Amino acid sequence: MKPVLRLLAPFFLCIALVANAQIGGTSSPDQGVASTTGLVVSTSALASDAGASILRKGGNAVDAAVATAFALAVTHPTAGNIGGGGFMIVRRPSGKTAAFDYREKAPLKSTPGMYLDAGGAINRRLTAEGYLAPGVPGTVRGLALAHKKFGKLRWNEVLAPAVQLAEEGFLMSRSLANGLNQQLKGAMGRYPSSVEAYGKPGGGQWAEGDRIVLKDLARSLRAIADDGPDAFYKGWIADRIAEDMQANGGLITRKDLAAYKAKERKVVTGRFRGYEIISMPPPSSGGTALIEMLNILENFDLKKSGRYSAETLHIMVEAMRRAYLDRARHLGDPDFTKIPVARLTSKDYARGLAANILPDRASSSVELGKDIVTAVADDESEETTHFSVLDRDGMAVANTFTLEAGYGSKVVVKGAGFLLNNEMGDFNKKPGETNTGGDIGTSANLIAPGKRMLSSMTPVIVTRNGKLALITGSPGGRTIINTVLCIVLGVTEFGMNGREAVDSARLHHQWLPDNVTFEESSLPEDVSARLKLMGYNIRLQGRQGDGHTIYIDPQSGMAYGVNDRRSADSKASY
Ligand code: DON
């Protein structure tokens, strides 16, 4: 900072605090952004601001969530979307809850072996990109369903900030410019419609501060705002999707789009140390696995052992291993398969699982799951975004949605300006083969027409004695459930505030492959050495997840917006 600015900094800070106080919030680096008038916390500052503008207009948390989601479809194209799907958990001030399932579905022409080559191997290229990779998008129907049920402001009012961002354009962050440059050189560069939508006009590389205008996306958003979700599922946008699919060997038809319905489901709930955990039921594995892990962990005194002791990490990994094995065994679309959610989330069941954890030895994943492991394989090589919203009346929303990989299938619908997901890869692609590399072949999650693929997305709301305590969630594929576990445990077991819980280093184990991954620098040498002695195969990685969170201080009742500082463009807005 220049010396003159350094001298003036306290003065500017005072003005900022006074200004903030007038509209309901203040910012503290240790705790997050405090507000009594509501908060929106997301991975994109522009999208958080869009959501907060709806709160200031008198919209409730669902209005703000819908506005934030559509804005993310503009400002955060790697995961924000109208061509993908996701889940939303709502808790009303009365304590009543709802779960909205807008997960993508397999097209009616899909078949269980559609991603296998002639030799029976999974052709991962087909689920990684291109026209065979997308499931039927659910986002627009899902957001419309949530808005119809709970929204206060008019639909087109709620979509207005997103339409404006796309029509007038916005200034790119460094991470968006870099991400798009990389994509346009790589996979997105292979699809002319994607280059047309996201390439820099006149050619060349995007740079931080460049204005990007998304004119076809703006037209699509304006049609959805003016004519409702049918513009997407039955109108000209549906025509564009179906024509593009037909011209390029894809499976999604007008019939698929017209038939798509979002669903309201009953939340899955659990209890942990006096807190109530409210999360997403199948077709997400998130809520069920999270509650199963917490139930196992309740049998141990982790607090006494310490957050990063070898004992605590060992027990956490063993809980992860067992819950992810059950995920592989049992979970899929509940409209197609009977899933034993009540048993998997029961305290009795967890006690049994806890009882066979050895105090100082890693279990063997293959041994525990020998009834379903059929082959040995190399490790599977491996965006989603979560945001949290709270309004002044205490209505809470946790929403996680995705295109699956960053920029999904890399395919932009010609003339409609949005990216399609590559969610079909979340199905079990090779019937019967569950291997040590992480592929799962059990029946609950095999491909079938109209079926939803299993997800790990874990939007969660935590309460205590009927009062809100935490709203959180994360991206990260199968790591999501463990990222959320780490944040929830931080608050409920280790007494951290929201900022501490979000900043804390995370770990991941998903049953198979049998490796435990820690965020770099989180693991003291001696702890690592002890874990290795117990038999763990340890890996380090840059960062795990992106958990934009709202934390409510139990003493003061103050709500704090805690953006995850792992992502550069994130913000808590009010
Ligand atoms: O639904 C799921 O579990 C995955 N498709 C989410 C993908 C994801 O989080 C990728 N992001 N980093």
PDB file of C-alpha atoms and ligand atoms in Angstrom, residues 79 87 103-104 284-285 327 382-385 400-406 422-423 426 453-457 474-480, ligand 1:
ATOM      1  CA  ALA A  79     -20.426 -24.328 -12.896  1.00  0.00           C
ATOM      2  CA  PHE A  87     -30.434 -29.317  -5.331  1.00  0.00           C
ATOM      3  CA  ARG A 103     -31.014 -33.140 -10.985  1.00  0.00           C
ATOM      4  CA  GLU A 104     -30.588 -33.943 -14.670  1.00  0.00           C
ATOM      5  CA  SER A 284     -28.001 -37.233  -3.849  1.00  0.00           C
ATOM      6  CA  SER A 285     -25.862 -39.437  -1.697  1.00  0.00           C
ATOM      7  CA  ARG A 327     -22.982 -45.138  -1.065  1.00  0.00           C
ATOM      8  CA  GLU A 382     -10.590 -36.955 -11.788  1.00  0.00           C
ATOM      9  CA  GLU A 383     -17.393 -27.871 -11.344  1.00  0.00           C
ATOM     10  CA  THR A 384     -20.050 -27.368  -9.222  1.00  0.00           C
ATOM     11  CA  THR A 385     -20.823 -24.380  -7.067  1.00  0.00           C
ATOM     12  CA  THR A 400     -25.560 -26.576  -4.823  1.00  0.00           C
ATOM     13  CA  PHE A 401     -25.745 -26.866  -8.598  1.00  0.00           C
ATOM     14  CA  THR A 402     -23.444 -28.025 -11.352  1.00  0.00           C
ATOM     15  CA  LEU A 403     -22.519 -28.786 -14.910  1.00  0.00           C
ATOM     16  CA  GLU A 404     -20.425 -31.713 -13.476  1.00  0.00           C
ATOM     17  CA  ALA A 405     -16.909 -30.961 -14.821  1.00  0.00           C
ATOM     18  CA  GLY A 406     -15.723 -27.358 -15.264  1.00  0.00           C
ATOM     19  CA  ASN A 422     -21.732 -33.682 -18.760  1.00  0.00           C
ATOM     20  CA  GLU A 423     -23.639 -35.231 -15.849  1.00  0.00           C
ATOM     21  CA  ASP A 426     -22.142 -39.697 -12.695  1.00  0.00           C
ATOM     22  CA  MET A 453     -27.767 -40.040 -11.843  1.00  0.00           C
ATOM     23  CA  LEU A 454     -26.427 -40.309  -8.289  1.00  0.00           C
ATOM     24  CA  SER A 455     -24.878 -37.116  -6.946  1.00  0.00           C
ATOM     25  CA  SER A 456     -22.623 -36.211  -4.048  1.00  0.00           C
ATOM     26  CA  MET A 457     -23.906 -32.649  -3.700  1.00  0.00           C
ATOM     27  CA  SER A 474     -19.424 -27.280  -1.500  1.00  0.00           C
ATOM     28  CA  PRO A 475     -18.389 -28.401  -4.972  1.00  0.00           C
ATOM     29  CA  GLY A 476     -15.803 -31.138  -5.548  1.00  0.00           C
ATOM     30  CA  GLY A 477     -17.399 -34.305  -6.913  1.00  0.00           C
ATOM     31  CA  ARG A 478     -17.119 -37.162  -4.462  1.00  0.00           C
ATOM     32  CA  THR A 479     -15.034 -34.951  -2.118  1.00  0.00           C
ATOM     33  CA  ILE A 480     -18.124 -32.781  -1.460  1.00  0.00           C
TER      34      ILE A 480
HETATM   35  O1  DON B   1     -23.291 -34.341  -8.685  1.00  0.00           O
HETATM   36  C1  DON B   1     -22.127 -34.589  -8.371  1.00  0.00           C
HETATM   37  O2  DON B   1     -21.809 -35.139  -7.353  1.00  0.00           O
HETATM   38  C2  DON B   1     -20.984 -34.143  -9.289  1.00  0.00           C
HETATM   39  N1  DON B   1     -21.428 -34.095 -10.653  1.00  0.00           N
HETATM   40  C3  DON B   1     -20.458 -32.823  -8.838  1.00  0.00           C
HETATM   41  C4  DON B   1     -19.265 -32.405  -9.692  1.00  0.00           C
HETATM   42  C5  DON B   1     -18.344 -31.477  -9.015  1.00  0.00           C
HETATM   43  O3  DON B   1     -18.540 -31.099  -7.870  1.00  0.00           O
HETATM   44  C6  DON B   1     -17.134 -31.081  -9.789  1.00  0.00           C
HETATM   45  N2  DON B   1     -16.447 -29.999  -9.098  1.00  0.00           N
HETATM   46  N3  DON B   1     -15.522 -29.669  -8.670  1.00  0.00           N
END
